[in-house]
PDB file of C-alpha atoms in Angstrom:
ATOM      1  CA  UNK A   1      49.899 -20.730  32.581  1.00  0.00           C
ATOM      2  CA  UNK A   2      45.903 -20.250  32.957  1.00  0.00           C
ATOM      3  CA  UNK A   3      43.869 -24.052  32.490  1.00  0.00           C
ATOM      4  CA  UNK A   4      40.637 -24.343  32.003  1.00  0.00           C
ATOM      5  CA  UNK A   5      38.323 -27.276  33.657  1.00  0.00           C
ATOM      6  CA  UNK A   6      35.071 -28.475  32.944  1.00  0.00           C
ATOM      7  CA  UNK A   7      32.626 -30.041  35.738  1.00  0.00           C
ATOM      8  CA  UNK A   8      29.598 -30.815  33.270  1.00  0.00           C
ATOM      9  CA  UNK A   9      27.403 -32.564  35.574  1.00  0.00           C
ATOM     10  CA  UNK A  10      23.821 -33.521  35.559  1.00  0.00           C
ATOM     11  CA  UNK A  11      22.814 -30.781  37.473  1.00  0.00           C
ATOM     12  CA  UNK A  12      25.093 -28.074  37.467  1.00  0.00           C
ATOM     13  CA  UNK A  13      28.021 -26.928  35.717  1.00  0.00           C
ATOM     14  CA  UNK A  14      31.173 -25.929  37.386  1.00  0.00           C
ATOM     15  CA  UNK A  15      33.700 -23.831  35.612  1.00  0.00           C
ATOM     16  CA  UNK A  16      37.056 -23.042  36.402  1.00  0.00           C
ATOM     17  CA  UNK A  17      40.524 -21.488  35.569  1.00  0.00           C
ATOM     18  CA  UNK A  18      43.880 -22.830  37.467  1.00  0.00           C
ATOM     19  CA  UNK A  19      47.476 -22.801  36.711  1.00  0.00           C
ATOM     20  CA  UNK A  20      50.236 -25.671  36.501  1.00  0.00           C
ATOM     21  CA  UNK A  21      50.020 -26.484  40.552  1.00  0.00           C
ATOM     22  CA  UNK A  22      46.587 -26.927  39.952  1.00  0.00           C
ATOM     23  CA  UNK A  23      45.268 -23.992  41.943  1.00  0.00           C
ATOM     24  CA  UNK A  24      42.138 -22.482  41.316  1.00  0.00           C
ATOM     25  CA  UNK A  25      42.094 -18.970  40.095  1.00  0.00           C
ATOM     26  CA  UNK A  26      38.904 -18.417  39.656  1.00  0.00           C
ATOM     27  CA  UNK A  27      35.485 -20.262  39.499  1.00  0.00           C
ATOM     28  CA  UNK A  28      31.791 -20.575  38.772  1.00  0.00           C
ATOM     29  CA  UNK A  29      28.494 -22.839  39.051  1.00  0.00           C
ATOM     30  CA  UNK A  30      25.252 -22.419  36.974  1.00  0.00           C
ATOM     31  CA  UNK A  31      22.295 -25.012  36.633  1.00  0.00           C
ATOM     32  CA  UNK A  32      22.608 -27.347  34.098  1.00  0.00           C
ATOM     33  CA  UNK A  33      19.599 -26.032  31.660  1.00  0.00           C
ATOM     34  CA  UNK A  34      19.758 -26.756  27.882  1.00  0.00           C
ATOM     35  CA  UNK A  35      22.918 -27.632  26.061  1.00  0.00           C
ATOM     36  CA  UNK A  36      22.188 -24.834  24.101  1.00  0.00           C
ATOM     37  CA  UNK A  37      22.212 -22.208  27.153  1.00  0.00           C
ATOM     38  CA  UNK A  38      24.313 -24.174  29.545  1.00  0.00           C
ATOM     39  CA  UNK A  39      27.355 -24.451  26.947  1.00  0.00           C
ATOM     40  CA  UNK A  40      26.741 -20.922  25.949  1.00  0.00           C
ATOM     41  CA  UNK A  41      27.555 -19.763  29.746  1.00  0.00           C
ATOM     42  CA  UNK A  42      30.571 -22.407  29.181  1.00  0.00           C
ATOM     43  CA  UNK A  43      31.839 -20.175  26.184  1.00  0.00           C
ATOM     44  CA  UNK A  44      31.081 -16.934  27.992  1.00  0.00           C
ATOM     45  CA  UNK A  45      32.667 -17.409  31.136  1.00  0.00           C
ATOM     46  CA  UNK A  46      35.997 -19.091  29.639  1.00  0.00           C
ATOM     47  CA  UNK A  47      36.043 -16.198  27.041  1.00  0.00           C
ATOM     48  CA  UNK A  48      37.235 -13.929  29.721  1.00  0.00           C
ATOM     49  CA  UNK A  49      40.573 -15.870  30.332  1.00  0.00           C
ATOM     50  CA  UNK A  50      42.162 -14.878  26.542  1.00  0.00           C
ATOM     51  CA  UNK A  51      45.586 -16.665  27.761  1.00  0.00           C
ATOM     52  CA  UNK A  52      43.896 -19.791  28.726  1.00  0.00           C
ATOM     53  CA  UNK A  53      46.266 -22.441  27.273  1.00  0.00           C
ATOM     54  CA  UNK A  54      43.966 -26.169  27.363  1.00  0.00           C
ATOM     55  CA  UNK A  55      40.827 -26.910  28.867  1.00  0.00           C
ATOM     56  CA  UNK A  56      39.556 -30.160  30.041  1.00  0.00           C
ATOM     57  CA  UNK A  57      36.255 -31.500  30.298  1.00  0.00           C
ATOM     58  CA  UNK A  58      34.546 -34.086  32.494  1.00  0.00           C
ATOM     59  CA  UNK A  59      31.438 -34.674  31.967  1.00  0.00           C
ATOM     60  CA  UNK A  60      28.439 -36.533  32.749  1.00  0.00           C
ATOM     61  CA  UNK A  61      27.504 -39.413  30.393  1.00  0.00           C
ATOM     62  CA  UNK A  62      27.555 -41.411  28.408  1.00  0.00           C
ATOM     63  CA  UNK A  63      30.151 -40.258  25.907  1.00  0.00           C
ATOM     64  CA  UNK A  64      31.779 -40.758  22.800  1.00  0.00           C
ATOM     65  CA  UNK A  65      35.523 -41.355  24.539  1.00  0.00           C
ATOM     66  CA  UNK A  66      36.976 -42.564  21.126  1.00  0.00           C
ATOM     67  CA  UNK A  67      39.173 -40.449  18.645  1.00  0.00           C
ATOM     68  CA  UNK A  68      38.098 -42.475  15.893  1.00  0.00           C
ATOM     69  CA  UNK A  69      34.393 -42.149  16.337  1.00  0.00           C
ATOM     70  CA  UNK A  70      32.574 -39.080  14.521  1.00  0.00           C
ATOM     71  CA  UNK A  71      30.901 -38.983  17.623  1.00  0.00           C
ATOM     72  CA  UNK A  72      33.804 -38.118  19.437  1.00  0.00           C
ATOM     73  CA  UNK A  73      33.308 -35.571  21.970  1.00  0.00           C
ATOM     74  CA  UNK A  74      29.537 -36.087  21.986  1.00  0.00           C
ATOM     75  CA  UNK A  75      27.539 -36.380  24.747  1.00  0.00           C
ATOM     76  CA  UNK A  76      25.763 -39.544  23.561  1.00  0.00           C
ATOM     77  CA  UNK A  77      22.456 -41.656  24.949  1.00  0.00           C
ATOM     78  CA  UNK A  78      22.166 -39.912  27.973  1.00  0.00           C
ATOM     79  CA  UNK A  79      18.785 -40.024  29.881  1.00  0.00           C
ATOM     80  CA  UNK A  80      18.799 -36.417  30.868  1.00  0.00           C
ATOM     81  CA  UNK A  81      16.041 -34.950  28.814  1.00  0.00           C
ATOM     82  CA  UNK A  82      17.337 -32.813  26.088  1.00  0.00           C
ATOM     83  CA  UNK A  83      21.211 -33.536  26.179  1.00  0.00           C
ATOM     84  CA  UNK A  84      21.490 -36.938  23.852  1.00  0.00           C
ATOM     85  CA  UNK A  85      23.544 -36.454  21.052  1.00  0.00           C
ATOM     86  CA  UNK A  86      25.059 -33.288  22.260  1.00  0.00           C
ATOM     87  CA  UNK A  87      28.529 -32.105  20.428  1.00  0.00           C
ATOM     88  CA  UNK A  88      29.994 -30.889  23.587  1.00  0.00           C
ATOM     89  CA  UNK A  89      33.774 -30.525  22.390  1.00  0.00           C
ATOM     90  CA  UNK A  90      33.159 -29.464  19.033  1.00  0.00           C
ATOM     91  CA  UNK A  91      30.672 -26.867  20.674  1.00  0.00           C
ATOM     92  CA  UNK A  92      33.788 -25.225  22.484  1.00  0.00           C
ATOM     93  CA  UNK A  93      36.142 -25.443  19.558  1.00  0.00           C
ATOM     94  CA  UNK A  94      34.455 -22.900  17.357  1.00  0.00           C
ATOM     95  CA  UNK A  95      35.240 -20.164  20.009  1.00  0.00           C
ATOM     96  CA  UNK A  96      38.978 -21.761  21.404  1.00  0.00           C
ATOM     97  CA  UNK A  97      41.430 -22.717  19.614  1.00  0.00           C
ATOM     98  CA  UNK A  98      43.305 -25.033  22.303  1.00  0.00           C
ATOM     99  CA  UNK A  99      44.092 -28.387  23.027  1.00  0.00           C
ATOM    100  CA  UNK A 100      40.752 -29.636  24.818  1.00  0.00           C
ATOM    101  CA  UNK A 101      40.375 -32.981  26.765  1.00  0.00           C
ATOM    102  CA  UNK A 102      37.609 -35.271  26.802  1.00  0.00           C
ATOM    103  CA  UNK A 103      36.398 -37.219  29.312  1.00  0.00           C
ATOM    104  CA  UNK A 104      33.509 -38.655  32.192  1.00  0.00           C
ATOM    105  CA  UNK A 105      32.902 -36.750  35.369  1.00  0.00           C
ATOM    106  CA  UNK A 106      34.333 -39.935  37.469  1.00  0.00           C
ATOM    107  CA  UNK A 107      37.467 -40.187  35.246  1.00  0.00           C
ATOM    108  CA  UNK A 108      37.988 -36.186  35.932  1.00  0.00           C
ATOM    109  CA  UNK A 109      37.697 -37.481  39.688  1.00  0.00           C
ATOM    110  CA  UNK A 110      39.481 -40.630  39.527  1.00  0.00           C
ATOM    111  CA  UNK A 111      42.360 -38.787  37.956  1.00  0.00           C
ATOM    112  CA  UNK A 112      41.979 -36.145  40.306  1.00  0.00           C
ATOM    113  CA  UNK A 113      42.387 -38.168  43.680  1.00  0.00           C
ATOM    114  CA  UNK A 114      45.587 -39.595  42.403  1.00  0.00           C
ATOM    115  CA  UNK A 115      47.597 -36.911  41.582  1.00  0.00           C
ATOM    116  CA  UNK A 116      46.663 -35.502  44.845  1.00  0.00           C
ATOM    117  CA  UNK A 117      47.733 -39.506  46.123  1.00  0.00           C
ATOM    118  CA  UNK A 118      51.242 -38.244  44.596  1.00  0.00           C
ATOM    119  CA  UNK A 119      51.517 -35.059  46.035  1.00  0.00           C
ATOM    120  CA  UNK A 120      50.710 -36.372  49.336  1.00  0.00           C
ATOM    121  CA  UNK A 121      53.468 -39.126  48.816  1.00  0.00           C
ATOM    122  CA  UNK A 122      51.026 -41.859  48.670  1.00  0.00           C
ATOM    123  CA  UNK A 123      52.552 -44.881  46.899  1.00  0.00           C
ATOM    124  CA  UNK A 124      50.249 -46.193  45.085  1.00  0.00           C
ATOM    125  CA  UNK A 125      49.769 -47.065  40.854  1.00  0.00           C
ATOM    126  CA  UNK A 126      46.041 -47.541  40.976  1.00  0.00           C
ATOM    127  CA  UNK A 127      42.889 -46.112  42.493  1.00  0.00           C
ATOM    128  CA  UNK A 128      38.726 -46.326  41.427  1.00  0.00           C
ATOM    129  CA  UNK A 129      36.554 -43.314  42.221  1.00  0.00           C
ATOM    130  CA  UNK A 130      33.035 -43.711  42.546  1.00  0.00           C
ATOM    131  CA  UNK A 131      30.838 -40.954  42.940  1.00  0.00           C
ATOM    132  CA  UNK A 132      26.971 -41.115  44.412  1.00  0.00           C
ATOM    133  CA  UNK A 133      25.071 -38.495  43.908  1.00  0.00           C
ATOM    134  CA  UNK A 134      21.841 -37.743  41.504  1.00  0.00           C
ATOM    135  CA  UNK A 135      23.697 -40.744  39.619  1.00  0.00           C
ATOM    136  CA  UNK A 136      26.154 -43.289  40.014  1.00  0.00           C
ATOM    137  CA  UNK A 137      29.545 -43.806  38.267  1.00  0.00           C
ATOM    138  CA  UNK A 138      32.951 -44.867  38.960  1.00  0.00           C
ATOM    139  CA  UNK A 139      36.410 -44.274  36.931  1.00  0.00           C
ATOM    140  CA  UNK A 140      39.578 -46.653  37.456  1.00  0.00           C
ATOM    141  CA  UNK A 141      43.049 -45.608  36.960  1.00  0.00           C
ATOM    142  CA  UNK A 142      46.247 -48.062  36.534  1.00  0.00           C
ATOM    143  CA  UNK A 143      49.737 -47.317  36.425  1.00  0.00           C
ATOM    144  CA  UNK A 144      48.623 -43.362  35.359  1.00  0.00           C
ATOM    145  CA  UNK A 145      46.234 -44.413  32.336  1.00  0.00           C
ATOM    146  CA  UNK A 146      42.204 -44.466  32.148  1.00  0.00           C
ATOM    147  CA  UNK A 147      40.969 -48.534  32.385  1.00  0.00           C
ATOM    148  CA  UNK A 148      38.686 -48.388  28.973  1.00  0.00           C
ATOM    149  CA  UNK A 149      39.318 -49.066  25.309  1.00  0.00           C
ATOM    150  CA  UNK A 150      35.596 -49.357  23.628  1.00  0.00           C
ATOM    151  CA  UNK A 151      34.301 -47.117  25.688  1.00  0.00           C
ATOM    152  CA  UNK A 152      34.844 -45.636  29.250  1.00  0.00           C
ATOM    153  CA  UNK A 153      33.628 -47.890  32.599  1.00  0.00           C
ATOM    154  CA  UNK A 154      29.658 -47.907  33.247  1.00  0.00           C
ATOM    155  CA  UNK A 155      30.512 -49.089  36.890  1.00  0.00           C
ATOM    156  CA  UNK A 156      27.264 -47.349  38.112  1.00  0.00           C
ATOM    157  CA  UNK A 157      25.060 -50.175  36.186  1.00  0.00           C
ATOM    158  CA  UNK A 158      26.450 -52.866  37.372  1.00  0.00           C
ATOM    159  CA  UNK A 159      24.214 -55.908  38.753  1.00  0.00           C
ATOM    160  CA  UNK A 160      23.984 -56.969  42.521  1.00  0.00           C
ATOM    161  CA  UNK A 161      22.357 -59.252  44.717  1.00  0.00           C
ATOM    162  CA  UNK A 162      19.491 -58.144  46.397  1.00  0.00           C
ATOM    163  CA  UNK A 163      18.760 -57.156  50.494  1.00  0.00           C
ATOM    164  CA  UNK A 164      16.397 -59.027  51.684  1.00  0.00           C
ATOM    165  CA  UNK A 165      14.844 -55.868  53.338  1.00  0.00           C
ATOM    166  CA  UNK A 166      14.499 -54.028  50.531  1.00  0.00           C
ATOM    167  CA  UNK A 167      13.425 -56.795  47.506  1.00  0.00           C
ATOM    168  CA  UNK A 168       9.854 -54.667  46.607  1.00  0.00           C
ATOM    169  CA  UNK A 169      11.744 -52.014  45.207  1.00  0.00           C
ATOM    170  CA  UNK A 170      11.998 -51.832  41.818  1.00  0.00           C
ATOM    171  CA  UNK A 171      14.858 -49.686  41.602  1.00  0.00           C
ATOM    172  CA  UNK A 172      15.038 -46.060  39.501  1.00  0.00           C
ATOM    173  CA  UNK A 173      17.126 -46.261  36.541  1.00  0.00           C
ATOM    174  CA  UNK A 174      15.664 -46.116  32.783  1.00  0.00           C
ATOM    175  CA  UNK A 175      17.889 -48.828  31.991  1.00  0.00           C
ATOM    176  CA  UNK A 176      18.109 -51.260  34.172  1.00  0.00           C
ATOM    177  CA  UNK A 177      15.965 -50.628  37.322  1.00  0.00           C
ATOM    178  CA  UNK A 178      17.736 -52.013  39.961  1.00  0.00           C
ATOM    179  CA  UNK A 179      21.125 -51.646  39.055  1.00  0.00           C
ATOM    180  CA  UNK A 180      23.688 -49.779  41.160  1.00  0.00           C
ATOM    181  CA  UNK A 181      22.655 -46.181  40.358  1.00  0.00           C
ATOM    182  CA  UNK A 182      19.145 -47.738  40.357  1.00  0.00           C
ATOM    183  CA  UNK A 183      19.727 -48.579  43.854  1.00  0.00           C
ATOM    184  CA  UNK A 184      21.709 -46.454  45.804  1.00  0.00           C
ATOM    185  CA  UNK A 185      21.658 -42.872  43.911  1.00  0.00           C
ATOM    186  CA  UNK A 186      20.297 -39.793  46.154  1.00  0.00           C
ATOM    187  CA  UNK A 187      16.997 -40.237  44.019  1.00  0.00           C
ATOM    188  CA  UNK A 188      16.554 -43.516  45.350  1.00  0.00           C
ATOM    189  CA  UNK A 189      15.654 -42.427  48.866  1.00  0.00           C
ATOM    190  CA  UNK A 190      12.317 -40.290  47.925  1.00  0.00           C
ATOM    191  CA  UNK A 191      11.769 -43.208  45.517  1.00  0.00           C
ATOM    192  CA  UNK A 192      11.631 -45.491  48.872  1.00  0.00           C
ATOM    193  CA  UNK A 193      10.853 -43.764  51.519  1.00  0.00           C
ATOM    194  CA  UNK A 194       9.067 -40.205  50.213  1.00  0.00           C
ATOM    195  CA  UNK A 195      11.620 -38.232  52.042  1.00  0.00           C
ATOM    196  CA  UNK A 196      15.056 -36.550  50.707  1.00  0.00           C
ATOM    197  CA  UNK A 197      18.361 -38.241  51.764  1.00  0.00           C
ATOM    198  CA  UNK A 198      19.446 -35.348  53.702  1.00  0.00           C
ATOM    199  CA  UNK A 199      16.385 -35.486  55.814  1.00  0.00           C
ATOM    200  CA  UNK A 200      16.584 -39.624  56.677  1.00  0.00           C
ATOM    201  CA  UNK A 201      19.154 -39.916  59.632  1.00  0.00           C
ATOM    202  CA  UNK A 202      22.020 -42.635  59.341  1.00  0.00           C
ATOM    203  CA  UNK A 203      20.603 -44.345  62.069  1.00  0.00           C
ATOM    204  CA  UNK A 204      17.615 -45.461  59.772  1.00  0.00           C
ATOM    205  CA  UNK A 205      17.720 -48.904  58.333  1.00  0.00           C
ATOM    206  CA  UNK A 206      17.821 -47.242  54.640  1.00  0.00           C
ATOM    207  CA  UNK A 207      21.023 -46.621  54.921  1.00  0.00           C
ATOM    208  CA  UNK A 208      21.906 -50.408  56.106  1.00  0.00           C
ATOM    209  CA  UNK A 209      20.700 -51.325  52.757  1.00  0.00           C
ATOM    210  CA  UNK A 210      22.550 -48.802  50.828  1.00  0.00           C
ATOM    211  CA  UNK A 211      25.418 -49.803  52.139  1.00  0.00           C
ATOM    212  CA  UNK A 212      25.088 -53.351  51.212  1.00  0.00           C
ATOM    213  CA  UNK A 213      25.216 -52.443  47.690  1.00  0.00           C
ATOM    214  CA  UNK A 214      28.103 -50.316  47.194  1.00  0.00           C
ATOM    215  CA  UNK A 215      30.232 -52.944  49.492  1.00  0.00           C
ATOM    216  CA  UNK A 216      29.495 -54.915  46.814  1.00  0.00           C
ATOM    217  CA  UNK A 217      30.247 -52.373  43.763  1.00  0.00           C
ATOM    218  CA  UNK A 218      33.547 -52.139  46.187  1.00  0.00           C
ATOM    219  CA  UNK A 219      34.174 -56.203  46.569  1.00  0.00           C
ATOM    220  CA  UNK A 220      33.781 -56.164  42.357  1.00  0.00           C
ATOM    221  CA  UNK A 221      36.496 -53.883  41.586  1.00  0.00           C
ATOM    222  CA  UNK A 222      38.623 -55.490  44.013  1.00  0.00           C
ATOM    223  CA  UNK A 223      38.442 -58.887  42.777  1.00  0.00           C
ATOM    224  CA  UNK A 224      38.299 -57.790  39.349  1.00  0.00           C
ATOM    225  CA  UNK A 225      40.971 -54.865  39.352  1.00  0.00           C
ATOM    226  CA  UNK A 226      42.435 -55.017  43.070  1.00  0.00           C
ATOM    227  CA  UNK A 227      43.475 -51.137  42.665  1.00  0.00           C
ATOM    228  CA  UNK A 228      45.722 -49.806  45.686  1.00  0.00           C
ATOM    229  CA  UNK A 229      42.504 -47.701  47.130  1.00  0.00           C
ATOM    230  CA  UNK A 230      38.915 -46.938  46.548  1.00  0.00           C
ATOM    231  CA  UNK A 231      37.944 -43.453  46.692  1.00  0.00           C
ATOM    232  CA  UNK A 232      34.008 -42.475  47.473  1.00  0.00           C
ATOM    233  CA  UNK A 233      32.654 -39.329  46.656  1.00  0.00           C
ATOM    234  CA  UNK A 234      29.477 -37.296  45.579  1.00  0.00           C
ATOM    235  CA  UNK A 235      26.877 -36.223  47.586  1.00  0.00           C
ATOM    236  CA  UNK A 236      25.380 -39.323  48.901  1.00  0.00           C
ATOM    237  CA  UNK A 237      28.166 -40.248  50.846  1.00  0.00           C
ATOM    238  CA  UNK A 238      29.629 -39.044  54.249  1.00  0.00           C
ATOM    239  CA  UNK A 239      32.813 -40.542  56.962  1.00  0.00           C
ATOM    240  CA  UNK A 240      29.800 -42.524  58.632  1.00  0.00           C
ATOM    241  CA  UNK A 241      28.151 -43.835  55.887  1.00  0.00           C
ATOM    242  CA  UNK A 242      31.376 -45.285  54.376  1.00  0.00           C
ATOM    243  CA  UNK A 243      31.958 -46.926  58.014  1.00  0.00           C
ATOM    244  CA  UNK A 244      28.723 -48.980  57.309  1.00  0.00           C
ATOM    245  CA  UNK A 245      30.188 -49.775  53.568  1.00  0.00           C
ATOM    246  CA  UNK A 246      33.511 -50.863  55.475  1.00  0.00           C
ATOM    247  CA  UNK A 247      31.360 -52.808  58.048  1.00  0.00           C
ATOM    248  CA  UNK A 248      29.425 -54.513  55.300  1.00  0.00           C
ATOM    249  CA  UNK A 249      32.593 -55.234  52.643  1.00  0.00           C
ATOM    250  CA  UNK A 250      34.797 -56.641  55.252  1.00  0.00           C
ATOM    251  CA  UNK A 251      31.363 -59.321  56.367  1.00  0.00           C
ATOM    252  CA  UNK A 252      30.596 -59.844  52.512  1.00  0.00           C
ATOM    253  CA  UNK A 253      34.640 -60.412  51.267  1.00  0.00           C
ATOM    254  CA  UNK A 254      34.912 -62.875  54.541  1.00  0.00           C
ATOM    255  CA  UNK A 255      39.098 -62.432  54.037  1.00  0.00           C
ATOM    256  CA  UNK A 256      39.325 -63.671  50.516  1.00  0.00           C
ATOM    257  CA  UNK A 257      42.051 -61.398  49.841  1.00  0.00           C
ATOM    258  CA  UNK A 258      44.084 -59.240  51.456  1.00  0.00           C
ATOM    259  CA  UNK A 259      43.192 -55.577  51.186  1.00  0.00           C
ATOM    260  CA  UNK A 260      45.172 -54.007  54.345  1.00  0.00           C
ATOM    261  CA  UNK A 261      43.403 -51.535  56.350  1.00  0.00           C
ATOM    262  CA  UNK A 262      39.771 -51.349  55.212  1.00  0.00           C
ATOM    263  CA  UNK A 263      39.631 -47.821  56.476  1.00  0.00           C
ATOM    264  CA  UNK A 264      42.681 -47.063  54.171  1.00  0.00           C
ATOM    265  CA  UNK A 265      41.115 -48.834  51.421  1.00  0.00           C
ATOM    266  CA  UNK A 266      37.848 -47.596  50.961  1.00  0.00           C
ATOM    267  CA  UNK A 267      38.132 -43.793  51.441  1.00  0.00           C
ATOM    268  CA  UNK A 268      36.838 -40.422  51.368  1.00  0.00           C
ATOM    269  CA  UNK A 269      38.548 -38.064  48.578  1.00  0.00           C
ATOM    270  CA  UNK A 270      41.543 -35.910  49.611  1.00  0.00           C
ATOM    271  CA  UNK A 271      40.240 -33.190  47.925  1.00  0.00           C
ATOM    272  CA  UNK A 272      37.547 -31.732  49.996  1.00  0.00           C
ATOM    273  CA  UNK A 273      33.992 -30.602  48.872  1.00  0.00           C
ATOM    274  CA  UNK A 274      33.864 -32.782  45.736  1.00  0.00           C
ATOM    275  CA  UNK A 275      36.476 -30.990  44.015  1.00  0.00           C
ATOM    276  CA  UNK A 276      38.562 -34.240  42.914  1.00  0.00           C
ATOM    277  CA  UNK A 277      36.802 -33.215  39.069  1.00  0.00           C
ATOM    278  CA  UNK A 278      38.715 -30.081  39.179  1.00  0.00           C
ATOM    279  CA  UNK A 279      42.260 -30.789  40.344  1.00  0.00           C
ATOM    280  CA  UNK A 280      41.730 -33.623  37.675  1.00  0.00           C
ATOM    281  CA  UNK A 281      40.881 -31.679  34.960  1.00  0.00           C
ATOM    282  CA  UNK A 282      43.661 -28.907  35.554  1.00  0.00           C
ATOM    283  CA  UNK A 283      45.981 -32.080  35.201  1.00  0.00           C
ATOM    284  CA  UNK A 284      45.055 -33.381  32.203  1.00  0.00           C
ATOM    285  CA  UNK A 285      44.719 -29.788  30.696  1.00  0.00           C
ATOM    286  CA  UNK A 286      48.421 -29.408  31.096  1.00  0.00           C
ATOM    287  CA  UNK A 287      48.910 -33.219  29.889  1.00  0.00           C
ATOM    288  CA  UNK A 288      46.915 -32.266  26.821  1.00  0.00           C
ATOM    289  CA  UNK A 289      49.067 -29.057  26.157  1.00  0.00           C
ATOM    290  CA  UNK A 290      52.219 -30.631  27.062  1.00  0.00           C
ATOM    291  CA  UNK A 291      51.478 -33.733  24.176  1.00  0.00           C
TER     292      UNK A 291
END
């Protein structure tokens, strides 16, 4: 059975066809241009699978996540110039006629992190994945369902208190400023410091800050959800960073509750290279089909 996923993200697109063990059979990445051009290459590329079966989407938002709205399967008030108000779904309907999936890029993650968690035998009901990248978002799973009935999570805009190192900047979302993703997304360190994230060693004090703030996105959804892990991905984030986010949470939480191991807690994904999106979406392809 072929699947089809979906990785619509901000910047690039990434396509790809799997079967039933969630495999990849084949793949491909374009920039993400205009809807108009980006979905075409969508259409074109899946149009050479003719037994695809379902494809899912995940996608970078905000969406329209519910069945009732005539917006479903929009992209809605999104920020990225161009793509507000974009009918994503019913864009790929008029050339398949299969069961198609809706939902955020982090959800695609969240969802695919734990059914690798059950592959690999991990016993655990709940998870959140955050990603940090050109943005910031996070999806939350319990007992194998999506946390979100209005509307899906917005964990990325979330308010925190502020270092005391870094109080003169303003922050970079459209929004809210200094939010999470206002904070701590890859933008953030030109915004600061003039110089690209991949160019500012972890041994500068930038990165003390950062991870001040996502300890605390990570102490929120513990006391609010207390999910078995918390899974960091995207392209922000690396094994050593994530040791200064452990550092940071376990000085902030001061023991309220028990977590366990904080290096089994707050994790890197199992599936390498940010593919989490992928495996996700060729699960809830085959959910979709099998409904």
């Amino acid at each position: 059975m072929l699947l089809g996923s979906v990785e619509a993200g901000g910047t690039k697109f990434v396509c790809a066809v799997g079967n039933e063990d969630y495999r990849i059979i084949d793949k491909t990445q374009f920039p993400t241009t205009t809807p108009e051009e980006t979905l075409q290459k969508t259409v074109d590329y899946f149009k050479k699978f003719p037994e695809l079966k379902a494809i899912s989407v995940a996608s970078f938002g905000p969406i329209e996540l519910r069945q009732n709205s005539p917006k479903y399967g929009y992209i809605t008030n999104t920020p990225k110039p161009g793509w507000a108000n974009t009918d994503f779904v019913g864009r790929l309907k008029k050339d398949f006629d299969v069961p198609i999936y809706w939902t955020t890029d982090v959800n695609g993650s969240a969802y695919g992190e734990y059914v690798m968690a059950t592959l690999f035998n991990e016993k655990i009901n709940s998870l959140v994945y955050y990603t940090i990248g050109t943005g910031v978002g996070a999806g939350a799973i319990v007992n194998g369902h999506f946390i979100g009935d209005l509307g899906h999570p917005e964990m990325g805009h979330v308010r925190l208190k502020r270092h005391p190192d870094d109080l003169d900047f303003k922050g970079i979302c459209p929004f809210h400023g200094d939010c999470l993703e206002g904070l701590v997304a890859g933008p953030t360190f030109e915004a600061r410091t003039g110089k690209k994230g991949q160019d500012i060693p972890l041994t500068d004090h930038v990165w003390d800050i950062m991870a001040f703030y996502v300890a605390q996105a990570a102490i929120q959804v513990t006391l609010i959800l207390r999910p078995a892990k918390i899974v960091f991905g995207g392209g922000v984030v690396s094994e050593t960073f994530l040791k200064k986010v452990r550092a940071q949470f376990k000085e902030l939480l001061n023991n309220y509750v028990d977590v366990g191991d904080v290096d089994k807690y707050i994790v890197m994904p199992l599936v390498k290279e940010n593919g989490s999106a992928t495996v996700g979406d060729f699960a809830l392809a085959l959910k979709e089909y099998n409904k």
